[in-house]
PDB file of C-alpha atoms in Angstrom:
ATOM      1  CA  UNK W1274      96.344  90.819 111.609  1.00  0.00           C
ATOM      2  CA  UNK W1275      93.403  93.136 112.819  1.00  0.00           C
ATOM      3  CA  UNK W1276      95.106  96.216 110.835  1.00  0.00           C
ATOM      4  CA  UNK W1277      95.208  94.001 107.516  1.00  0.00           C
ATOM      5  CA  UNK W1278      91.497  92.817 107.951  1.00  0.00           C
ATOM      6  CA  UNK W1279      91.011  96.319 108.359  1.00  0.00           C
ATOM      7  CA  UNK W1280      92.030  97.119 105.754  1.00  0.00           C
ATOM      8  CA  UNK W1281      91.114  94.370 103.236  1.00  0.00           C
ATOM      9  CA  UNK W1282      87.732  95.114 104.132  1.00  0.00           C
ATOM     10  CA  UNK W1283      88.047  98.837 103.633  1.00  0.00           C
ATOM     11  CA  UNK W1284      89.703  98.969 100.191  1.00  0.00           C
ATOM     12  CA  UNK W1285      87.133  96.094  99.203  1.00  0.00           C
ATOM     13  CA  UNK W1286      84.317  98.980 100.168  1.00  0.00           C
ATOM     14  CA  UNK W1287      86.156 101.709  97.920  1.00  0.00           C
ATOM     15  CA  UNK W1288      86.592  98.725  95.175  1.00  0.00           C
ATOM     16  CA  UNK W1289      82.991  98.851  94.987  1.00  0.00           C
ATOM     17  CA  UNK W1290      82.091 102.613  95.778  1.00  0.00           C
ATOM     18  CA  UNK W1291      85.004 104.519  93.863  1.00  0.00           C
ATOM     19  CA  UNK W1292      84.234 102.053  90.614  1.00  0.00           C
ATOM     20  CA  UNK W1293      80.632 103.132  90.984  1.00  0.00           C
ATOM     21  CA  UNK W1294      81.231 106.684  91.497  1.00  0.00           C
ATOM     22  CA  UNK W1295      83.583 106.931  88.499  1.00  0.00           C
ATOM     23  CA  UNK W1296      81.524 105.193  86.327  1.00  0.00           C
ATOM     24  CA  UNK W1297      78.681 107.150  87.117  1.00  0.00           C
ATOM     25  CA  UNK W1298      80.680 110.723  86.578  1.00  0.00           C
ATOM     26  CA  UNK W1299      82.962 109.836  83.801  1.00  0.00           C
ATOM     27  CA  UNK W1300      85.826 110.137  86.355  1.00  0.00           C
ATOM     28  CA  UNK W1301      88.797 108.065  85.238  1.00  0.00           C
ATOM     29  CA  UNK W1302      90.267 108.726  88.272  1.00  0.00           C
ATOM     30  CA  UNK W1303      87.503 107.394  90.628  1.00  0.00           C
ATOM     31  CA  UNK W1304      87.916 104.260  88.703  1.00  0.00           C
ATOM     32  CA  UNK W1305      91.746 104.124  88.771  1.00  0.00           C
ATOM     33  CA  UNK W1306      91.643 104.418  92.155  1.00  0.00           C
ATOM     34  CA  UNK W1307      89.023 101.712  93.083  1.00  0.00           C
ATOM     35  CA  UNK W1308      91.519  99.233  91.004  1.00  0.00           C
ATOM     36  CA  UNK W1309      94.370 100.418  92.895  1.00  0.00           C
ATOM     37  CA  UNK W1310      92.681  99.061  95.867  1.00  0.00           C
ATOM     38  CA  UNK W1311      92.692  95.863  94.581  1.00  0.00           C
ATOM     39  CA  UNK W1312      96.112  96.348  94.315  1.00  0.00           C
ATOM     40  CA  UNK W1313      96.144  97.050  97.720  1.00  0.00           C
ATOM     41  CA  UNK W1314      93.948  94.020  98.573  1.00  0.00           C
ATOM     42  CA  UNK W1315      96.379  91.661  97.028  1.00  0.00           C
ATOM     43  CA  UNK W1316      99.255  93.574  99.140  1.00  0.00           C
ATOM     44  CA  UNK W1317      97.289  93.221 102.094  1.00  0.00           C
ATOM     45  CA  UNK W1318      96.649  89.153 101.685  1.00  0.00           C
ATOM     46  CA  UNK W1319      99.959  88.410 101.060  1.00  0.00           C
ATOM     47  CA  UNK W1320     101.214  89.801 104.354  1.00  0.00           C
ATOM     48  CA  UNK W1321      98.047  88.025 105.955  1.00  0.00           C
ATOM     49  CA  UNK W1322      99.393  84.975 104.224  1.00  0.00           C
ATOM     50  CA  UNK W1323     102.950  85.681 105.748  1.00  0.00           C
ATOM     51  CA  UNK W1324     101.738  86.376 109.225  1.00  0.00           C
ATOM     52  CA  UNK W1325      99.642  82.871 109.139  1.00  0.00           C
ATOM     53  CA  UNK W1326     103.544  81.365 108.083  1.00  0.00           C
ATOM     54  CA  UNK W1327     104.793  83.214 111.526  1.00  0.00           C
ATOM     55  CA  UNK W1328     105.964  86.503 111.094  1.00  0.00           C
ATOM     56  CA  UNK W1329     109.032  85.459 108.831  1.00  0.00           C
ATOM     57  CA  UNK W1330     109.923  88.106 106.376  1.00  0.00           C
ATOM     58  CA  UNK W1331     109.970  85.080 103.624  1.00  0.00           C
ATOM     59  CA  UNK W1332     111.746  86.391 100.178  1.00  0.00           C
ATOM     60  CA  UNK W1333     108.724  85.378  98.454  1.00  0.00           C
ATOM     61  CA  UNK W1334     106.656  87.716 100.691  1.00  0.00           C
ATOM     62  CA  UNK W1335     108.792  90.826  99.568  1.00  0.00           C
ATOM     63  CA  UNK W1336     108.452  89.921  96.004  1.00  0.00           C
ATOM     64  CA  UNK W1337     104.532  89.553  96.197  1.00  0.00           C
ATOM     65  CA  UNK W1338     104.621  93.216  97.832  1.00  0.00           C
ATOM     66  CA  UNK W1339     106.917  94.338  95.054  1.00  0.00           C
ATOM     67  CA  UNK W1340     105.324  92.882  92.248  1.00  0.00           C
ATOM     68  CA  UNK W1341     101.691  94.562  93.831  1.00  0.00           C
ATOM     69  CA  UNK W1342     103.379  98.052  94.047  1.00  0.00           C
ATOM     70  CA  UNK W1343     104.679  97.566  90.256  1.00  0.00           C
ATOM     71  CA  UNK W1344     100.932  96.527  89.474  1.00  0.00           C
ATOM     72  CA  UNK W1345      99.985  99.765  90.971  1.00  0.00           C
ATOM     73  CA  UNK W1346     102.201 102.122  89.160  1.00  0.00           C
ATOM     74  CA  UNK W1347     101.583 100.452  85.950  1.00  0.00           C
ATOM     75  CA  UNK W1348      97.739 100.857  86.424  1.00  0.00           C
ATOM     76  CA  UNK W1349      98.291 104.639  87.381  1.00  0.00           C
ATOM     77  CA  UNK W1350     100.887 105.555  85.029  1.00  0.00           C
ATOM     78  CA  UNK W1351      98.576 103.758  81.926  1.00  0.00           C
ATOM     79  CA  UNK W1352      95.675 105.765  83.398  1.00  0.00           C
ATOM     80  CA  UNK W1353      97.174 108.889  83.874  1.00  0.00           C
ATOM     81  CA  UNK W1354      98.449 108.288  80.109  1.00  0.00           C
ATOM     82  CA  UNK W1355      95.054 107.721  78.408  1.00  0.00           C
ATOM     83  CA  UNK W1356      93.104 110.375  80.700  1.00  0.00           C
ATOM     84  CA  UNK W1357      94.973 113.200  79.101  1.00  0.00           C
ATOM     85  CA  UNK W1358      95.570 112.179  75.717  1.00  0.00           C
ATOM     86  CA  UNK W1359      91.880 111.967  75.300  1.00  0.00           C
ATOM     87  CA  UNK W1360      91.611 114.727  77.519  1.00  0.00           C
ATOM     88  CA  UNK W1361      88.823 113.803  79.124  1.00  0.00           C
ATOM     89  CA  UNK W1362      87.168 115.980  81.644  1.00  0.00           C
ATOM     90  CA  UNK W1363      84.753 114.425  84.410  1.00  0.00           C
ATOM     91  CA  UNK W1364      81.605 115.640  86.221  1.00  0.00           C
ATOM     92  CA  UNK W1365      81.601 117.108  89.623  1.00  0.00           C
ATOM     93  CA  UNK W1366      81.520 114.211  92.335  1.00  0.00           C
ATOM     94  CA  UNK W1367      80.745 115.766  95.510  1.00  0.00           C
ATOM     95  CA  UNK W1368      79.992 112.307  97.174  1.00  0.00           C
ATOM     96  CA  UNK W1369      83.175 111.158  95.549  1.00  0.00           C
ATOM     97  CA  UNK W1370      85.476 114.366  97.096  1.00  0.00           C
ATOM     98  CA  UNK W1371      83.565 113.351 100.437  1.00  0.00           C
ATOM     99  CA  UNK W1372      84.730 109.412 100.159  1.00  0.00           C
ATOM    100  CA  UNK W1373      88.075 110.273  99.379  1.00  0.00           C
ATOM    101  CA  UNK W1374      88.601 112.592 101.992  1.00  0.00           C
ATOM    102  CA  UNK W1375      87.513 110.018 104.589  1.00  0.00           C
ATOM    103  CA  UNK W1376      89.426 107.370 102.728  1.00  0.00           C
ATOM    104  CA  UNK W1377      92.645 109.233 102.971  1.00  0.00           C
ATOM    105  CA  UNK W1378      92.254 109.246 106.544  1.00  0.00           C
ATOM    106  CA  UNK W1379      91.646 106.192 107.006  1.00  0.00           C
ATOM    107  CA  UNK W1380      94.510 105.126 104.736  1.00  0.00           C
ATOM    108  CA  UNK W1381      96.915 107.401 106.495  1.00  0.00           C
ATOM    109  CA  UNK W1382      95.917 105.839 110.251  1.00  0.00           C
ATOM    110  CA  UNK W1383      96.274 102.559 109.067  1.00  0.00           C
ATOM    111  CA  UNK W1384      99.729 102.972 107.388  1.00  0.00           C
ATOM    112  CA  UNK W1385     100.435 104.248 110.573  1.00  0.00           C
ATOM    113  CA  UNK W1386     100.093 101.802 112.746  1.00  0.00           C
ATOM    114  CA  UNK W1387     101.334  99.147 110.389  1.00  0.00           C
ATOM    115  CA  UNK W1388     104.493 100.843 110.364  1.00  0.00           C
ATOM    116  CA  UNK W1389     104.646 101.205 114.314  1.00  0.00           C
ATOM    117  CA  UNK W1390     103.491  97.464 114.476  1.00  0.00           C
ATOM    118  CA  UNK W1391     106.115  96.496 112.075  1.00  0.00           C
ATOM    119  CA  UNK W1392     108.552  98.125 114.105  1.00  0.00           C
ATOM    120  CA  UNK W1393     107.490  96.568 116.902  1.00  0.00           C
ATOM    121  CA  UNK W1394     107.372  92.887 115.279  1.00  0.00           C
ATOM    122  CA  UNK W1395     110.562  93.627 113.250  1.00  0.00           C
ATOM    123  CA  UNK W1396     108.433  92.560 110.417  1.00  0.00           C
ATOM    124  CA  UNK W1397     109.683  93.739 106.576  1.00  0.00           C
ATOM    125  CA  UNK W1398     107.127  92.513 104.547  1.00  0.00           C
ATOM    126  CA  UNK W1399     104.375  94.606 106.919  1.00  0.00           C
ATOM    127  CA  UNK W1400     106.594  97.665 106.762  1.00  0.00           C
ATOM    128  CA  UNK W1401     106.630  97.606 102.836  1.00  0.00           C
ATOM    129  CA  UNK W1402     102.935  96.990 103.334  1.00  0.00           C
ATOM    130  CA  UNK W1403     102.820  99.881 105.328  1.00  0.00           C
ATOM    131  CA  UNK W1404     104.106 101.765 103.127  1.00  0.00           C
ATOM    132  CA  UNK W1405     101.596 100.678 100.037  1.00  0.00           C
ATOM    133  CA  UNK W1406      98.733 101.774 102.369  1.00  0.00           C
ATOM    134  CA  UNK W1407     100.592 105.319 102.789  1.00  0.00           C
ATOM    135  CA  UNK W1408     100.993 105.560  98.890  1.00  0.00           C
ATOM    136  CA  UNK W1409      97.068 104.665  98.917  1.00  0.00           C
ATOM    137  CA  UNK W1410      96.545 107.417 100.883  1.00  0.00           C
ATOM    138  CA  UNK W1411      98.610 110.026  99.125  1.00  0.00           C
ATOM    139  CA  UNK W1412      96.791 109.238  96.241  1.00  0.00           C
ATOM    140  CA  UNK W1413      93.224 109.348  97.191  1.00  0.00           C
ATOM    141  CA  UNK W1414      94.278 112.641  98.934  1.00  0.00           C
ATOM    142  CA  UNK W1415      95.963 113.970  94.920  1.00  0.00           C
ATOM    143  CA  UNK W1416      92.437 112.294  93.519  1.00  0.00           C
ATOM    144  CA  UNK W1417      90.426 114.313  95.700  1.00  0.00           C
ATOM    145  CA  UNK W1418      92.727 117.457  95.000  1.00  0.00           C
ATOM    146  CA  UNK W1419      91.926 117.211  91.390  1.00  0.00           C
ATOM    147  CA  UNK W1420      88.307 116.423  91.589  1.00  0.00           C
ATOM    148  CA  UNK W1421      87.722 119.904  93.429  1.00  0.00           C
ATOM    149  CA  UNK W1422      90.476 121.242  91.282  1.00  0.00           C
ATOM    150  CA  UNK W1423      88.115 120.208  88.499  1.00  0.00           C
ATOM    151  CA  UNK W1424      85.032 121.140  90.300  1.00  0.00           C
ATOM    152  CA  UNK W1425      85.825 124.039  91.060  1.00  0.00           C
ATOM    153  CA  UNK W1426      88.098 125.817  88.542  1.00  0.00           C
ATOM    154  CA  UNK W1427      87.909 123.193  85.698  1.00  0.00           C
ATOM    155  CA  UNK W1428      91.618 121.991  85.793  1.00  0.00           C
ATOM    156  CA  UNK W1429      90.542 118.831  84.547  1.00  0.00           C
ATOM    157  CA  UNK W1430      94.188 117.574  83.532  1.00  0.00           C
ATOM    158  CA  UNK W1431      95.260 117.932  87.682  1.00  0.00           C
ATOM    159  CA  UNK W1432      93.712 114.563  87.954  1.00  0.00           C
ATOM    160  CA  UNK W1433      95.807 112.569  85.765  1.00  0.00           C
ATOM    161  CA  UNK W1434      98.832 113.960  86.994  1.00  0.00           C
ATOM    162  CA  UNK W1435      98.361 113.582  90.136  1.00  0.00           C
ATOM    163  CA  UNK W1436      97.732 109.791  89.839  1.00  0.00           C
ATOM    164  CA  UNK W1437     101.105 109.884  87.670  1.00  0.00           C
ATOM    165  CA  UNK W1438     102.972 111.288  90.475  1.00  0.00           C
ATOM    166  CA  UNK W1439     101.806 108.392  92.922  1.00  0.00           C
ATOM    167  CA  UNK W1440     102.778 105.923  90.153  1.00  0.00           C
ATOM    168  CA  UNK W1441     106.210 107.275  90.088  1.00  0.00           C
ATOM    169  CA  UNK W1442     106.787 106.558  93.582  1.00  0.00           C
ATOM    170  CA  UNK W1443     105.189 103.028  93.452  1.00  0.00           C
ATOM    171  CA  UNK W1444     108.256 102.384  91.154  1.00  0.00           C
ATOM    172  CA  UNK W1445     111.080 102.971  93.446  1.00  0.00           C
ATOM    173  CA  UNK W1446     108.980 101.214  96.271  1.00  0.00           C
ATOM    174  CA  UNK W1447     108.462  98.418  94.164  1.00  0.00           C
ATOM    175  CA  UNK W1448     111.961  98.249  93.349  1.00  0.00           C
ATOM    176  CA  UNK W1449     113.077  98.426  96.497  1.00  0.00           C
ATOM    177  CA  UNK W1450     110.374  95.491  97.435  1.00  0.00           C
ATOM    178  CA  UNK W1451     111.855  93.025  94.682  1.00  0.00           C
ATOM    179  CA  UNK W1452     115.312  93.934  95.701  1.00  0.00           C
ATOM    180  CA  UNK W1453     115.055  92.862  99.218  1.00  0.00           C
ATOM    181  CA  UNK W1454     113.483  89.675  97.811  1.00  0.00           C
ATOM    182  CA  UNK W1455     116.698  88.921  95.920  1.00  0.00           C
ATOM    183  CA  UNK W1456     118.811  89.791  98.691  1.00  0.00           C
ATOM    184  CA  UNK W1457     117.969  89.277 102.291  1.00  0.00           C
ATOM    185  CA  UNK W1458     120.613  90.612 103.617  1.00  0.00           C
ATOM    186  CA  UNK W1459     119.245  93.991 102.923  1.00  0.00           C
ATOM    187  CA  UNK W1460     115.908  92.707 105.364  1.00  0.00           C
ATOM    188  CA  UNK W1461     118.558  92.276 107.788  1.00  0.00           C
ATOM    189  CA  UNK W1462     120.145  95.423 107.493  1.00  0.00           C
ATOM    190  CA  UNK W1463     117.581  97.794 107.623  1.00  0.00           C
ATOM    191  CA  UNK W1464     115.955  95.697 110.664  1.00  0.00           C
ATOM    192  CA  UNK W1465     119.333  96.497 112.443  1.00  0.00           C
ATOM    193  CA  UNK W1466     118.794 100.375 111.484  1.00  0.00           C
ATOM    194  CA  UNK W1467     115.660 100.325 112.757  1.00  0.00           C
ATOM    195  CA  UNK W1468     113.918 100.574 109.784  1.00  0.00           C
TER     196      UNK W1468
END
């Protein structure tokens, strides 16, 4: 439960300073990726919410999870979309390429030990969690690859693509989220595998 305080309180910081940041150099991408972490807020409450109920990997638990990593792809994929048909190029954000590199570490570490704890606890619903927090960190890592892409060489369209890429993958995970909570048996499977 420490891990997803952590973390709720972390993503609520980069809610505030990425939104900021973007806003204040016309990054699209800055401000993509403080609404992911809402995203990843809601992802983080609902496992809260299904620790508080136990531990049980609850059906409605995996659908919350899926229907947050669906959110996030269709908030990346939709950005991604309208950053390059306007073709919109941002300032330089040094103090936003530092806060996503420290962000990405911290995302990384986290997902991290959620996935060891959820191994530990045999606990799906963290382990898909787990797995949002890993995607969070891939893409502030492909967000702060394009803003020094940008910064540096003026590849301004590296941004939106990247943030596509991540919202590709939230798809399948998302998919794979709702499927397990239409069929259980899958929870019980994978727990046997040792996933």
């Amino acid at each position: 439960m420490r891990l997803e305080y952590l973390t709720v309180g972390w993503n609520t910081l980069e809610v505030v300073v990425t939104i900021a940041l973007g806003i204040a150099s016309g990054s699209l991408a800055l401000v993509a990726f403080g609404l992911d972490s809402l995203v990843e807020i809601f992802a983080s409450v609902t496992v809260l919410w299904q620790l508080h109920r136990g531990g049980v990997a609850t059906p409605r638990a995996m659908a919350m999870v899926g229907i947050a990593f669906l959110a996030l792809a269709g908030l990346l994929l939709t950005s991604a979309a309208i950053a390059l048909a306007a073709g919109h190029e941002a300032d330089d954000s040094p103090v936003g390429i530092a806060y996503l590199a420290v962000t990405a570490l911290v995302m990384f570490l986290l997902a991290h030990q959620k996935r060891m704890l959820s191994l530990t606890l045999v606990n799906h619903p963290l382990a898909t969690e787990a797995r949002l927090t890993f995607l969070d960190g891939v893409l502030a890592t492909s967000v702060l690859a394009a803003l020094v892409a940008n910064a540096l060489a003026g590849v301004w369209w590296a941004d939106p693509l990247g943030a596509a890429v991540v919202g590709a993958v939230a798809i399948g995970e998302g998919i794979d989220a709702w499927r397990d909570s239409r069929d259980p048996s899958r929870m019980v499977e994978e727990r046997n595998s040792g996933c």
